[in-house]
PDB file of C-alpha atoms in Angstrom:
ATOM      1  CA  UNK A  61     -22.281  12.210   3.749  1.00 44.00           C
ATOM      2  CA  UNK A  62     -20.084  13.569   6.644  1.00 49.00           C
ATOM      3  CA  UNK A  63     -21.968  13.016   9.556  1.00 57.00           C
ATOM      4  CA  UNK A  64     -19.066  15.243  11.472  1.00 61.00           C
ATOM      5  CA  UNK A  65     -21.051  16.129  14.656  1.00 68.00           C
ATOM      6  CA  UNK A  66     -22.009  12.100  14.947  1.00 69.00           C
ATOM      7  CA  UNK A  67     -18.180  11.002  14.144  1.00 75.00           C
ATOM      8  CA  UNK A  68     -17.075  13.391  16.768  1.00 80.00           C
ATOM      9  CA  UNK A  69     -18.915  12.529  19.369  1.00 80.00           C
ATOM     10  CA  UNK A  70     -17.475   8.779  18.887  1.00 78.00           C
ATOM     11  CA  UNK A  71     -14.099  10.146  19.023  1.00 84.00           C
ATOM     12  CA  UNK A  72     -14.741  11.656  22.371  1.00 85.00           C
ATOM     13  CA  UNK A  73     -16.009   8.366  23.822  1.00 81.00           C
ATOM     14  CA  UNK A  74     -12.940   5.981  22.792  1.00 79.00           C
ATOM     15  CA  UNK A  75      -9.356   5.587  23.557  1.00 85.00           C
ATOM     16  CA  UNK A  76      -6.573   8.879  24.135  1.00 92.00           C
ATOM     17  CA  UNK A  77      -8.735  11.540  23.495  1.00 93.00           C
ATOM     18  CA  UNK A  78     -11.833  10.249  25.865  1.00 92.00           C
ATOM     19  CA  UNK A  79      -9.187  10.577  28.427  1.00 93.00           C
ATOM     20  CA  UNK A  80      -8.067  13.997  28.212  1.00 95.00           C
ATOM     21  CA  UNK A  81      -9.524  17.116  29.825  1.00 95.00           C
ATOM     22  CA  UNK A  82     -12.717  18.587  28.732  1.00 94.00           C
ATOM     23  CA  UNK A  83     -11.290  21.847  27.915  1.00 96.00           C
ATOM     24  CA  UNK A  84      -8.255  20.343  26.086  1.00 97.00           C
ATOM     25  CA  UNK A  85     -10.481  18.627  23.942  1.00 95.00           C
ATOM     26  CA  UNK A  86     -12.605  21.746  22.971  1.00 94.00           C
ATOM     27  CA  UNK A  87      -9.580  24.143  22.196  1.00 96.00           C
ATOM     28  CA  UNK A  88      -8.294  20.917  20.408  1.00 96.00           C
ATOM     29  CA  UNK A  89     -11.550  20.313  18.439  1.00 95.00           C
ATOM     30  CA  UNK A  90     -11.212  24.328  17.232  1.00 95.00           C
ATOM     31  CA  UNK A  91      -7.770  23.479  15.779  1.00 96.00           C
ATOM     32  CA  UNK A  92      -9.165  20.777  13.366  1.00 95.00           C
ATOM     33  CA  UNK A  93      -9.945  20.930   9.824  1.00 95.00           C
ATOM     34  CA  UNK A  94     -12.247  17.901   8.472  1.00 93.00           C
ATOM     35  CA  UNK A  95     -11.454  16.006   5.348  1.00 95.00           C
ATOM     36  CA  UNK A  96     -12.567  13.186   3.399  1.00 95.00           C
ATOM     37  CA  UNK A  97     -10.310  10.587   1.494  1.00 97.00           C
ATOM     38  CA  UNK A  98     -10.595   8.098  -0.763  1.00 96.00           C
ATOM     39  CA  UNK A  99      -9.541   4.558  -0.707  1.00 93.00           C
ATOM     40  CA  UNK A 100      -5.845   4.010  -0.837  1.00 94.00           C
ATOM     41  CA  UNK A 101      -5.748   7.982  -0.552  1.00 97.00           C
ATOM     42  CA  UNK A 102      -2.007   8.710   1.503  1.00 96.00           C
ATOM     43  CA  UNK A 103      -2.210  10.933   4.214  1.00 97.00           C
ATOM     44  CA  UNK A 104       1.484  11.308   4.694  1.00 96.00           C
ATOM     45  CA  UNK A 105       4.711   9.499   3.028  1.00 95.00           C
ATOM     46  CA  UNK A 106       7.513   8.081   5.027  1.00 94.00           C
ATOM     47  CA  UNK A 107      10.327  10.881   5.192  1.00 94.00           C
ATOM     48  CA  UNK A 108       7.656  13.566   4.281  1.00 95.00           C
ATOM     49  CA  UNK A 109       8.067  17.108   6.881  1.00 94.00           C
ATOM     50  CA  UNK A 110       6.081  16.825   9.953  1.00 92.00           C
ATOM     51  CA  UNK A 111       2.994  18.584   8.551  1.00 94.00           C
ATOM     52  CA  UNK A 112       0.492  17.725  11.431  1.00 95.00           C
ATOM     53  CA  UNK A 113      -1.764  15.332  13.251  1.00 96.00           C
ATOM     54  CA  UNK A 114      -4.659  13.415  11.948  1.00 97.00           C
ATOM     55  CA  UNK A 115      -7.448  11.567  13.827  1.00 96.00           C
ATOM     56  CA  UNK A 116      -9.829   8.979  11.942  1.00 93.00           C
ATOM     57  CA  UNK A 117     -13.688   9.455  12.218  1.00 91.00           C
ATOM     58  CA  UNK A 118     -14.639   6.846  10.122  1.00 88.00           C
ATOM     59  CA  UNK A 119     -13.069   4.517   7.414  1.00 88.00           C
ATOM     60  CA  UNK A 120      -9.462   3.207   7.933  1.00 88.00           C
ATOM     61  CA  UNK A 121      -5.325   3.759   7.497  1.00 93.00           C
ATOM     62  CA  UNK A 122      -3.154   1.373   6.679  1.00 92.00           C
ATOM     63  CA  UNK A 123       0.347   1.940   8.200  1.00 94.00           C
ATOM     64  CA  UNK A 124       3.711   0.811   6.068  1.00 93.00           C
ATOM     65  CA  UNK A 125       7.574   1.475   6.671  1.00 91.00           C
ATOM     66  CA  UNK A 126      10.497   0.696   4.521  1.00 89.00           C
ATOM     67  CA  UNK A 127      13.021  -2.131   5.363  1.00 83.00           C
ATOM     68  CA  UNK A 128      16.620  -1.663   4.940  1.00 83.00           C
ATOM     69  CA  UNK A 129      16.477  -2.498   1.115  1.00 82.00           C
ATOM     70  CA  UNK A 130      13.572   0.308   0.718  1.00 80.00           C
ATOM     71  CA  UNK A 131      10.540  -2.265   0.110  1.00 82.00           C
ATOM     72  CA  UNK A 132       7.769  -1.362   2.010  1.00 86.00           C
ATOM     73  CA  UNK A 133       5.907  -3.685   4.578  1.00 86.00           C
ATOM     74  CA  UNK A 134       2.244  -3.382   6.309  1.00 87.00           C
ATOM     75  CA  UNK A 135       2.719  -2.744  10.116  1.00 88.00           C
ATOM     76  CA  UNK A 136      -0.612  -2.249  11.211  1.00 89.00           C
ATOM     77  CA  UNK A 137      -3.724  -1.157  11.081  1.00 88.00           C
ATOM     78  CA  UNK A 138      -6.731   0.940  12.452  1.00 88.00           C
ATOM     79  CA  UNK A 139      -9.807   2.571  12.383  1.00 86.00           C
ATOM     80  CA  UNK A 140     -11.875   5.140  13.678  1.00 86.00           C
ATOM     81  CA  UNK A 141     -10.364   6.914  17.079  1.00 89.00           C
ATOM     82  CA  UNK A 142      -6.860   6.107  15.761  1.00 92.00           C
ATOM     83  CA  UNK A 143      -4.574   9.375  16.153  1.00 95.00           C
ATOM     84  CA  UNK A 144      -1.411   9.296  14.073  1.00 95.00           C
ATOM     85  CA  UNK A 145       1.337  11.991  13.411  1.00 94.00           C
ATOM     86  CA  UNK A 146       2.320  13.211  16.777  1.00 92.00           C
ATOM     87  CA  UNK A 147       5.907  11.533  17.189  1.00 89.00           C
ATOM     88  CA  UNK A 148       7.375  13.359  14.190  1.00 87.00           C
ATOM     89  CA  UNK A 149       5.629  16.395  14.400  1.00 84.00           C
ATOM     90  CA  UNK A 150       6.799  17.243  17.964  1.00 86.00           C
ATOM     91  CA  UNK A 151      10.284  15.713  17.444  1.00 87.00           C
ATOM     92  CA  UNK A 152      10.491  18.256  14.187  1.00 87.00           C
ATOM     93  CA  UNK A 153      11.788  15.412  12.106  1.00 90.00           C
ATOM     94  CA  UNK A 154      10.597  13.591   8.793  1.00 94.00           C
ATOM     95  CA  UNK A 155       7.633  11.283   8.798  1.00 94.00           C
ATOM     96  CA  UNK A 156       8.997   7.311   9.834  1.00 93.00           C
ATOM     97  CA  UNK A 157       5.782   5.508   8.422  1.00 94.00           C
ATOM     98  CA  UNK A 158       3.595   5.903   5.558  1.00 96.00           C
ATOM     99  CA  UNK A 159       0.193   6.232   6.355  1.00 97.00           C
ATOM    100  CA  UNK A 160      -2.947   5.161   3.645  1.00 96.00           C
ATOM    101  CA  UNK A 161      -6.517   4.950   4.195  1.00 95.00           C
ATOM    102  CA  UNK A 162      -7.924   1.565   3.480  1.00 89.00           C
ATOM    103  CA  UNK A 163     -11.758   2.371   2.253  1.00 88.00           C
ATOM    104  CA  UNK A 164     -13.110   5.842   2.201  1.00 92.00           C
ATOM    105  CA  UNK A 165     -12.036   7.713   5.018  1.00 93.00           C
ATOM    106  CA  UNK A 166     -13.316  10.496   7.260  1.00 93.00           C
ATOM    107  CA  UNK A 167     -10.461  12.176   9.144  1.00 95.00           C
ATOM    108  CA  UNK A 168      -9.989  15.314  11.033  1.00 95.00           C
ATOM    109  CA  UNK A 169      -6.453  17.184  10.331  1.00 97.00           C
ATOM    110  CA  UNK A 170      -4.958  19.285  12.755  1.00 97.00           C
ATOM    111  CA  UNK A 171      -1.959  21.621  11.297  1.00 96.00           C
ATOM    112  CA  UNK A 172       1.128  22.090  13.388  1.00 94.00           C
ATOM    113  CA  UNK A 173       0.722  26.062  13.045  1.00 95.00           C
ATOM    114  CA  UNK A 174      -2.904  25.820  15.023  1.00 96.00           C
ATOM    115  CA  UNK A 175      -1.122  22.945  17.167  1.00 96.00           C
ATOM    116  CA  UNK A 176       2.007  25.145  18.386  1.00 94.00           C
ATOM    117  CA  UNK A 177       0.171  27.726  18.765  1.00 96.00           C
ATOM    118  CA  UNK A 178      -2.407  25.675  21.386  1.00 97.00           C
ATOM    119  CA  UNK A 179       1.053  24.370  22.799  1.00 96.00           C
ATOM    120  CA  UNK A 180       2.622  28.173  23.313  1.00 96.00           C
ATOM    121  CA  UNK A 181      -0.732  29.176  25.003  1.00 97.00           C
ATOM    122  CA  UNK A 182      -1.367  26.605  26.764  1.00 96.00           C
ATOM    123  CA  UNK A 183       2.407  24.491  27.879  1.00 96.00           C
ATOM    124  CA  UNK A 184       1.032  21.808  30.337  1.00 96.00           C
ATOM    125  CA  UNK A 185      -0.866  20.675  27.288  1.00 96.00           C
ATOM    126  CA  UNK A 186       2.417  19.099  26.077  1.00 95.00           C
ATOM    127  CA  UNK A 187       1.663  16.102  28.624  1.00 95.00           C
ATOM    128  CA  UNK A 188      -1.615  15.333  27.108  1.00 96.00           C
ATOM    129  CA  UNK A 189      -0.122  14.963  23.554  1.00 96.00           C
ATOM    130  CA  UNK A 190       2.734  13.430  25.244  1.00 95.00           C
ATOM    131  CA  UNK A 191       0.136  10.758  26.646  1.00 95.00           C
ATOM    132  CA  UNK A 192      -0.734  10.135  22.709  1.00 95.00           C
ATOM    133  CA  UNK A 193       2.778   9.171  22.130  1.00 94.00           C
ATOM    134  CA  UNK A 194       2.501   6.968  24.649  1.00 94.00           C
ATOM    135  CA  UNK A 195      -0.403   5.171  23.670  1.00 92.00           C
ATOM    136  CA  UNK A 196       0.831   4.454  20.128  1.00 92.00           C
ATOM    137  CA  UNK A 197       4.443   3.507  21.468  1.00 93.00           C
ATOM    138  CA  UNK A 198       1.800   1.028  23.539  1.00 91.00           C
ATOM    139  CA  UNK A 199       0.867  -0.498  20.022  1.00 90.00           C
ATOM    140  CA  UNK A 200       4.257  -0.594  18.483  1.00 91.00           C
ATOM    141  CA  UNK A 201       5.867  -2.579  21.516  1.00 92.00           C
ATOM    142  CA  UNK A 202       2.709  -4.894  21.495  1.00 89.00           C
ATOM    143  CA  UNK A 203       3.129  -5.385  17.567  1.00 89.00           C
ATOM    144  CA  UNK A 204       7.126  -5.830  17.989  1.00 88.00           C
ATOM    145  CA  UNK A 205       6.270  -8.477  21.413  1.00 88.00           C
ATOM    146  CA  UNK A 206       3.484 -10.530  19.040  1.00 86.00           C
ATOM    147  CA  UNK A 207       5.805 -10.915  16.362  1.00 85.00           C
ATOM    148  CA  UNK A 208       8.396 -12.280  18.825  1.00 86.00           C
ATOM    149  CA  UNK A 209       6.029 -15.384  19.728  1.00 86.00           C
ATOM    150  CA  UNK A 210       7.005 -18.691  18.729  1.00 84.00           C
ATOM    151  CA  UNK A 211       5.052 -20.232  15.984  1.00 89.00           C
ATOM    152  CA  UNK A 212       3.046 -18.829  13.018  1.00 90.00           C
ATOM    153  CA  UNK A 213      -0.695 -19.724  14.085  1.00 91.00           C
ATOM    154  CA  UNK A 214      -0.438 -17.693  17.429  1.00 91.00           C
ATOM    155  CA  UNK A 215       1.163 -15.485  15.426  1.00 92.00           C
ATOM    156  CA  UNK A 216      -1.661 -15.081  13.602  1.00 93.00           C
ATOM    157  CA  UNK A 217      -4.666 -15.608  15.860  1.00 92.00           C
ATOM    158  CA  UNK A 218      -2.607 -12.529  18.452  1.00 92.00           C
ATOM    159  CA  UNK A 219      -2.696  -9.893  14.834  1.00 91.00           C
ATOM    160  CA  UNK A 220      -6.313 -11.315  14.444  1.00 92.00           C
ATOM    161  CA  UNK A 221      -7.013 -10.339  17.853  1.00 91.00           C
ATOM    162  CA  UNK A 222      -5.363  -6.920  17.584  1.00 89.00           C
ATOM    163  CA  UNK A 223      -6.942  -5.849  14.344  1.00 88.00           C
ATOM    164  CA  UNK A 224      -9.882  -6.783  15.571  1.00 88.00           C
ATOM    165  CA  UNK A 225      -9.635  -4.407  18.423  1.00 83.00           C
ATOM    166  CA  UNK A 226      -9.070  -1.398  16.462  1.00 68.00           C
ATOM    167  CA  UNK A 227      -9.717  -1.694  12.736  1.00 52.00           C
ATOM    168  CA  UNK A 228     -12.737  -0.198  11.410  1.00 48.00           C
ATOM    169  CA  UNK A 229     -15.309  -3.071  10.313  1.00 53.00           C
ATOM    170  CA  UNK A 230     -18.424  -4.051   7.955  1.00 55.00           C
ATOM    171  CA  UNK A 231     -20.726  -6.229  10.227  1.00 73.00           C
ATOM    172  CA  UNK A 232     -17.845  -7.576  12.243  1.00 80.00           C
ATOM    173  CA  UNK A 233     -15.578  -8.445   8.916  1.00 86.00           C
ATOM    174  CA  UNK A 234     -12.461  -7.180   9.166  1.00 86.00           C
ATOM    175  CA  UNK A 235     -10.741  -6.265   5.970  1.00 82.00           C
ATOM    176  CA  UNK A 236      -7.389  -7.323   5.138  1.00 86.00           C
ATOM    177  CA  UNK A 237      -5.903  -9.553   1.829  1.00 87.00           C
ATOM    178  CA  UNK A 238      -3.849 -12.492   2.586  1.00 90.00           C
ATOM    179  CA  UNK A 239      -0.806 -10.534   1.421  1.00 89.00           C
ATOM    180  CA  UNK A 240      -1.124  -8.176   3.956  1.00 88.00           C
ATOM    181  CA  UNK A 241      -1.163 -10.402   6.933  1.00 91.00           C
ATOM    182  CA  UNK A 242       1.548 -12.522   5.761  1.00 92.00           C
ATOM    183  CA  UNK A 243       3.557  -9.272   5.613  1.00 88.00           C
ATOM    184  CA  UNK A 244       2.364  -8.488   9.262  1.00 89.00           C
ATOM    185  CA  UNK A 245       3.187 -11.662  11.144  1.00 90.00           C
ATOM    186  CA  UNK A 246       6.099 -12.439   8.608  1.00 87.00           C
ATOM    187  CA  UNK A 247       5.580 -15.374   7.358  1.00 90.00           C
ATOM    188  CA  UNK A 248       4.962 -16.904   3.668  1.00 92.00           C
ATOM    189  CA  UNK A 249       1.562 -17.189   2.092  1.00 92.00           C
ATOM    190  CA  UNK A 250       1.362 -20.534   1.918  1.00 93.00           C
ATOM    191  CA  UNK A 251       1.857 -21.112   5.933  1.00 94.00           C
ATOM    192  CA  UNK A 252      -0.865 -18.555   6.609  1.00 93.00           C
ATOM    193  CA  UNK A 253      -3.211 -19.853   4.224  1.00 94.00           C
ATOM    194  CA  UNK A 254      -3.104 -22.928   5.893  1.00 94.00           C
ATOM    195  CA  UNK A 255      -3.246 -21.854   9.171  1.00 94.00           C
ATOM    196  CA  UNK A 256      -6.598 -19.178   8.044  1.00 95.00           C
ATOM    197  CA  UNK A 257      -7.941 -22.280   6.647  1.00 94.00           C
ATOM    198  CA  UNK A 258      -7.515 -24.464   9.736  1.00 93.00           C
ATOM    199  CA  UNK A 259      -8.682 -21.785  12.018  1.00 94.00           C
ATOM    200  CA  UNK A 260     -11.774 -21.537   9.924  1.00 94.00           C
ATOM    201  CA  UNK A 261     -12.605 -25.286   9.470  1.00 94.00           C
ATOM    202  CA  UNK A 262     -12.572 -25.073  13.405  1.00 92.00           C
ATOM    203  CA  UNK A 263     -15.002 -22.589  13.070  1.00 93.00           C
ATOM    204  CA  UNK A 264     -12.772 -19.890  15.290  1.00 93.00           C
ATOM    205  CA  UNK A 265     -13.107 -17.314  12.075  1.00 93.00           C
ATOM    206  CA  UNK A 266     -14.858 -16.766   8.935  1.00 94.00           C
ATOM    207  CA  UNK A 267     -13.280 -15.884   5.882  1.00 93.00           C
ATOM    208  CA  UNK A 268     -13.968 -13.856   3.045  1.00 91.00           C
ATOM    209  CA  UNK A 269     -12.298 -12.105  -0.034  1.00 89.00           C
ATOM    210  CA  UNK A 270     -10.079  -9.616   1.559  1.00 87.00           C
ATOM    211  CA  UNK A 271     -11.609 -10.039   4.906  1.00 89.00           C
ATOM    212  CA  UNK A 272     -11.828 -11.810   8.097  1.00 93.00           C
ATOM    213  CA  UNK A 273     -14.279 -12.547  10.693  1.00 93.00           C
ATOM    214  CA  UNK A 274     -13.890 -13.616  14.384  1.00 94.00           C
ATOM    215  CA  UNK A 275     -16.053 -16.051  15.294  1.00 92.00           C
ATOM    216  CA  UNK A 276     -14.933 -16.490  18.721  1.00 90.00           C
ATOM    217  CA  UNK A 277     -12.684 -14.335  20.310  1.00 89.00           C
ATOM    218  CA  UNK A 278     -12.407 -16.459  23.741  1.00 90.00           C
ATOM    219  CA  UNK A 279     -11.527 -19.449  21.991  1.00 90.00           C
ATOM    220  CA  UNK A 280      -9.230 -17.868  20.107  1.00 90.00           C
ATOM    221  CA  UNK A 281      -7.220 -16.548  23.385  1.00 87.00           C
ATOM    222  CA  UNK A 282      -7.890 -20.069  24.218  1.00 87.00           C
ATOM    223  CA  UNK A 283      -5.790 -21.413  20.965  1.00 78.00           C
ATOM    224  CA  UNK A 284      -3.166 -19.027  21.774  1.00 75.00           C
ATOM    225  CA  UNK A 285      -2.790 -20.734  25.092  1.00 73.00           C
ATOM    226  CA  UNK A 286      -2.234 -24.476  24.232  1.00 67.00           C
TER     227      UNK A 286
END
């Protein structure tokens, strides 16, 4: 059941949009139009037309990009509070990312006719989505800076840290395959498997089937630190 009113009021409470002005957020909320998705349900194709903005209530998005030679690779993910689709929709160019929901997924959509019309009424409200831009550019750099440390493990244990952050959970699990973080932190299966499996003998995580569980997030840090 969409428990809208409930999902809501946790949006308003975490990350860009508990920041912005109360009556930003009420003109924004009367933009939005609430939808439900599937698992593995797209939201929006890389190189689709700007069509909009989408914030997650509940559930989770995966978020993929091409490489040169057109295969796609997992950047990220996220869960509920995540905002995605403002870069390309104010820069009126095609979607860079493809964006899929991981689980079943409660989202509110916001269509760029009800969001230039806010914009034309309303023109200082520009900074406010320009402060959402930020905040994701925030995640890319600290995505692109992980992946720029030395060595797989802290590699690893950083993502582990990150996802854990943000991605929607099930009692503290959070769900990923194996083939997805090796994608993330670029490096073969076989070197993260060992290093999941040496974290977890440590007992610093748990492990699951298609899922991961921090144990202990300070000693974690801790690992990264040696």
């Amino acid at each position: 059941m969409f428990d809208k009113a409930n999902n809501i009021k946790l949006l308003q409470e975490s990350g860009w949009f508990s920041k912005r002005p109360e009556v930003f957020r009420r003109e924004l909320l009367e933009c939005a139009v609430a939808k439900t998705f599937d698992a593995w349900e797209t939201l929006y194709h890389h190189g689709d037309p700007a069509n909009g903005i989408f914030a997650v209530l509940s559930g989770g998005v995966q978020i993929t990009a091409p490489s040169d030679d057109g295969q796609e690779f997992v950047l990220h993910r996220e869960g509920a509070g995540f905002w995605i689709g403002d870069l390309a929709l104010f820069a009126d160019a095609p979607r860079l990312v493809s964006v899929v929901t991981t689980q079943v997924t409660q989202a509110l959509f916001f269509p760029n006719t009800r969001i230039a019309k806010l914009v034309k009424a309303n023109p200082l409200y520009v900074r406010d989505f320009y402060a959402l831009t930020q905040e994701n550019m925030q995640t890319a750099l600290r995505i692109m800076a992980n992946l720029a440390v030395t060595g797989s493990e802290k590699r690893l244990v950083l993502r582990l840290l990150h996802l854990d952050e943000g991605t929607s959970k099930r009692d503290g699990w959070i769900v990923v395959s194996q083939e997805e973080l090796s994608e993330m932190i670029a490096v073969s299966q076989p070197t993260l498997h060992r290093s999941l499996h040496r974290l977890a003998n440590l007992g610093l995580i748990e492990l699951g089937y298609g899922r991961v569980r921090l144990m202990d997030r300070q000693a974690l840090i801790a690992n990264c630190q040696t």
